[in-house]
Amino acid sequence: QVMLVESGGGLMQAGGSLRLSCAVSGRSFSSFTMGWFRQAPGKEREFVAAINWRGGMTDYTGSVKGRFTLSRDNAKNTVYLQMNSLKPEDTAIYYCAANFPESRLARNGAEYNYWGQGTQVTVSS
């Protein structure tokens, strides 16, 4: 059984930085993608970013491009989302999701197989 665990969320002032982590366990890794999504209270869940595990190719939604950066550590089976220049609009619960065995950088959450429990990010003005 695949398990995803997010960490690194918290409270930050606007302009600050946070780094979210998503550790994956439960199966041997080969070709797959990892996506980040977020959902604020009363709003729809939205795509944030995605990364291909083996190739390292990335995709970012326009509102975070230039501020957020994805990376991965193969030895630790962990994906990181570095979030800089945070804005109050970034406040949401952030979820990581895995898509096995696909390598497509999908923006549709329905294409992902497994989801983490989420980590809260709150940005104050």
PDB file of C-alpha atoms in Angstrom:
ATOM      1  CA  GLN A   1       0.000   0.000   0.000  1.00  0.00           C
ATOM      2  CA  VAL A   2       1.351   3.404  -1.012  1.00  0.00           C
ATOM      3  CA  MET A   3       1.479   6.063   1.674  1.00  0.00           C
ATOM      4  CA  LEU A   4       2.200   9.776   1.259  1.00  0.00           C
ATOM      5  CA  VAL A   5       2.999  12.001   4.239  1.00  0.00           C
ATOM      6  CA  GLU A   6       3.219  15.793   3.945  1.00  0.00           C
ATOM      7  CA  SER A   7       5.068  18.008   6.387  1.00  0.00           C
ATOM      8  CA  GLY A   8       6.501  21.506   6.663  1.00  0.00           C
ATOM      9  CA  GLY A   9       3.348  23.592   6.801  1.00  0.00           C
ATOM     10  CA  GLY A  10       2.832  26.353   9.310  1.00  0.00           C
ATOM     11  CA  LEU A  11       2.233  30.050   9.863  1.00  0.00           C
ATOM     12  CA  MET A  12       4.302  32.594   7.940  1.00  0.00           C
ATOM     13  CA  GLN A  13       4.154  36.315   7.283  1.00  0.00           C
ATOM     14  CA  ALA A  14       3.725  37.555   3.730  1.00  0.00           C
ATOM     15  CA  GLY A  15       7.048  37.570   1.928  1.00  0.00           C
ATOM     16  CA  GLY A  16       8.400  34.661   3.935  1.00  0.00           C
ATOM     17  CA  SER A  17       9.288  31.131   2.880  1.00  0.00           C
ATOM     18  CA  LEU A  18       8.267  27.588   3.729  1.00  0.00           C
ATOM     19  CA  ARG A  19       9.406  24.224   2.414  1.00  0.00           C
ATOM     20  CA  LEU A  20       6.889  21.419   2.193  1.00  0.00           C
ATOM     21  CA  SER A  21       7.962  17.784   2.068  1.00  0.00           C
ATOM     22  CA  CYS A  22       6.168  14.718   0.784  1.00  0.00           C
ATOM     23  CA  ALA A  23       7.638  11.352   1.739  1.00  0.00           C
ATOM     24  CA  VAL A  24       6.470   8.335  -0.260  1.00  0.00           C
ATOM     25  CA  SER A  25       6.589   4.724   0.894  1.00  0.00           C
ATOM     26  CA  GLY A  26       4.956   1.392   0.159  1.00  0.00           C
ATOM     27  CA  ARG A  27       6.283   0.377  -3.239  1.00  0.00           C
ATOM     28  CA  SER A  28       9.382   0.295  -5.379  1.00  0.00           C
ATOM     29  CA  PHE A  29       9.756   3.544  -7.281  1.00  0.00           C
ATOM     30  CA  SER A  30      10.018   3.589 -11.020  1.00  0.00           C
ATOM     31  CA  SER A  31       8.216   5.953 -13.377  1.00  0.00           C
ATOM     32  CA  PHE A  32       5.588   8.140 -11.702  1.00  0.00           C
ATOM     33  CA  THR A  33       4.715  11.758 -11.083  1.00  0.00           C
ATOM     34  CA  MET A  34       4.136  13.721  -7.908  1.00  0.00           C
ATOM     35  CA  GLY A  35       1.677  16.599  -7.827  1.00  0.00           C
ATOM     36  CA  TRP A  36       0.904  19.322  -5.310  1.00  0.00           C
ATOM     37  CA  PHE A  37      -2.613  20.672  -4.876  1.00  0.00           C
ATOM     38  CA  ARG A  38      -4.137  23.140  -2.450  1.00  0.00           C
ATOM     39  CA  GLN A  39      -7.591  23.944  -1.160  1.00  0.00           C
ATOM     40  CA  ALA A  40      -8.719  26.974   0.822  1.00  0.00           C
ATOM     41  CA  PRO A  41     -11.954  26.988   2.855  1.00  0.00           C
ATOM     42  CA  GLY A  42     -14.938  27.522   0.598  1.00  0.00           C
ATOM     43  CA  LYS A  43     -12.862  27.219  -2.561  1.00  0.00           C
ATOM     44  CA  GLU A  44     -12.223  24.508  -5.104  1.00  0.00           C
ATOM     45  CA  ARG A  45      -9.094  22.417  -4.974  1.00  0.00           C
ATOM     46  CA  GLU A  46      -6.517  23.711  -7.421  1.00  0.00           C
ATOM     47  CA  PHE A  47      -3.365  22.408  -9.031  1.00  0.00           C
ATOM     48  CA  VAL A  48      -0.096  23.922  -7.822  1.00  0.00           C
ATOM     49  CA  ALA A  49       2.814  22.000  -9.332  1.00  0.00           C
ATOM     50  CA  ALA A  50       3.968  18.578 -10.501  1.00  0.00           C
ATOM     51  CA  ILE A  51       7.281  16.813 -11.021  1.00  0.00           C
ATOM     52  CA  ASN A  52       8.351  13.700 -12.895  1.00  0.00           C
ATOM     53  CA  TRP A  53      10.255  11.465 -10.492  1.00  0.00           C
ATOM     54  CA  ARG A  54      12.914  10.066 -12.797  1.00  0.00           C
ATOM     55  CA  GLY A  55      13.368  12.879 -15.289  1.00  0.00           C
ATOM     56  CA  GLY A  56      12.824  15.822 -12.959  1.00  0.00           C
ATOM     57  CA  MET A  57      10.620  17.733 -15.380  1.00  0.00           C
ATOM     58  CA  THR A  58       8.302  20.187 -13.644  1.00  0.00           C
ATOM     59  CA  ASP A  59       5.077  22.076 -14.246  1.00  0.00           C
ATOM     60  CA  TYR A  60       3.748  25.053 -12.258  1.00  0.00           C
ATOM     61  CA  THR A  61       0.488  26.902 -12.266  1.00  0.00           C
ATOM     62  CA  GLY A  62       0.855  30.534 -13.282  1.00  0.00           C
ATOM     63  CA  SER A  63       0.105  32.021  -9.868  1.00  0.00           C
ATOM     64  CA  VAL A  64       3.138  30.320  -8.261  1.00  0.00           C
ATOM     65  CA  LYS A  65       5.596  30.207 -11.141  1.00  0.00           C
ATOM     66  CA  GLY A  66       8.769  32.046 -10.192  1.00  0.00           C
ATOM     67  CA  ARG A  67       8.000  31.756  -6.470  1.00  0.00           C
ATOM     68  CA  PHE A  68       7.629  27.999  -5.882  1.00  0.00           C
ATOM     69  CA  THR A  69      10.227  25.389  -6.830  1.00  0.00           C
ATOM     70  CA  LEU A  70       9.921  21.600  -6.909  1.00  0.00           C
ATOM     71  CA  SER A  71      12.793  19.228  -6.238  1.00  0.00           C
ATOM     72  CA  ARG A  72      13.279  15.602  -5.262  1.00  0.00           C
ATOM     73  CA  ASP A  73      15.639  13.430  -3.246  1.00  0.00           C
ATOM     74  CA  ASN A  74      15.661   9.914  -4.677  1.00  0.00           C
ATOM     75  CA  ALA A  75      17.571   8.463  -1.718  1.00  0.00           C
ATOM     76  CA  LYS A  76      14.966   9.764   0.734  1.00  0.00           C
ATOM     77  CA  ASN A  77      11.970   9.055  -1.506  1.00  0.00           C
ATOM     78  CA  THR A  78      10.903  12.620  -0.860  1.00  0.00           C
ATOM     79  CA  VAL A  79       9.634  15.500  -2.975  1.00  0.00           C
ATOM     80  CA  TYR A  80      10.021  19.100  -1.812  1.00  0.00           C
ATOM     81  CA  LEU A  81       8.023  22.206  -2.594  1.00  0.00           C
ATOM     82  CA  GLN A  82      10.032  25.326  -1.782  1.00  0.00           C
ATOM     83  CA  MET A  83       7.643  28.256  -1.419  1.00  0.00           C
ATOM     84  CA  ASN A  84       9.175  31.737  -1.482  1.00  0.00           C
ATOM     85  CA  SER A  85       7.623  35.209  -1.463  1.00  0.00           C
ATOM     86  CA  LEU A  86       4.490  33.841   0.145  1.00  0.00           C
ATOM     87  CA  LYS A  87       1.249  35.758  -0.210  1.00  0.00           C
ATOM     88  CA  PRO A  88      -1.959  35.627   1.854  1.00  0.00           C
ATOM     89  CA  GLU A  89      -3.618  34.100  -1.212  1.00  0.00           C
ATOM     90  CA  ASP A  90      -1.363  31.050  -0.749  1.00  0.00           C
ATOM     91  CA  THR A  91      -3.186  30.158   2.479  1.00  0.00           C
ATOM     92  CA  ALA A  92      -4.668  26.680   2.073  1.00  0.00           C
ATOM     93  CA  ILE A  93      -4.305  23.041   2.951  1.00  0.00           C
ATOM     94  CA  TYR A  94      -1.627  21.617   0.686  1.00  0.00           C
ATOM     95  CA  TYR A  95      -1.834  18.024  -0.520  1.00  0.00           C
ATOM     96  CA  CYS A  96       0.687  15.902  -2.336  1.00  0.00           C
ATOM     97  CA  ALA A  97      -0.517  13.228  -4.725  1.00  0.00           C
ATOM     98  CA  ALA A  98       1.184  10.437  -6.651  1.00  0.00           C
ATOM     99  CA  ASN A  99       0.343   9.046 -10.062  1.00  0.00           C
ATOM    100  CA  PHE A 100       1.706   5.495 -10.578  1.00  0.00           C
ATOM    101  CA  PRO A 101       2.993   4.416 -13.054  1.00  0.00           C
ATOM    102  CA  GLU A 102       2.383   7.412 -15.304  1.00  0.00           C
ATOM    103  CA  SER A 103       4.970  10.066 -16.080  1.00  0.00           C
ATOM    104  CA  ARG A 104       2.586  12.671 -17.496  1.00  0.00           C
ATOM    105  CA  LEU A 105       2.598  15.992 -15.623  1.00  0.00           C
ATOM    106  CA  ALA A 106      -1.154  16.072 -15.135  1.00  0.00           C
ATOM    107  CA  ARG A 107      -2.969  19.090 -13.702  1.00  0.00           C
ATOM    108  CA  ASN A 108      -6.216  17.189 -13.124  1.00  0.00           C
ATOM    109  CA  GLY A 109      -6.386  15.716  -9.630  1.00  0.00           C
ATOM    110  CA  ALA A 110      -8.590  12.878 -10.868  1.00  0.00           C
ATOM    111  CA  GLU A 111      -5.573  11.442 -12.670  1.00  0.00           C
ATOM    112  CA  TYR A 112      -3.661  10.827  -9.424  1.00  0.00           C
ATOM    113  CA  ASN A 113      -3.860   7.490  -7.617  1.00  0.00           C
ATOM    114  CA  TYR A 114      -2.792   8.302  -4.055  1.00  0.00           C
ATOM    115  CA  TRP A 115      -3.130  11.324  -1.790  1.00  0.00           C
ATOM    116  CA  GLY A 116      -1.582  12.534   1.430  1.00  0.00           C
ATOM    117  CA  GLN A 117      -3.511  13.881   4.400  1.00  0.00           C
ATOM    118  CA  GLY A 118      -2.545  17.491   3.802  1.00  0.00           C
ATOM    119  CA  THR A 119      -0.568  20.138   5.658  1.00  0.00           C
ATOM    120  CA  GLN A 120      -1.881  23.588   6.576  1.00  0.00           C
ATOM    121  CA  VAL A 121      -0.137  26.685   5.241  1.00  0.00           C
ATOM    122  CA  THR A 122      -1.274  30.031   6.641  1.00  0.00           C
ATOM    123  CA  VAL A 123       0.173  33.312   5.365  1.00  0.00           C
ATOM    124  CA  SER A 124      -0.640  36.486   7.282  1.00  0.00           C
ATOM    125  CA  SER A 125      -0.626  39.967   5.779  1.00  0.00           C
TER     126      SER A 125
END
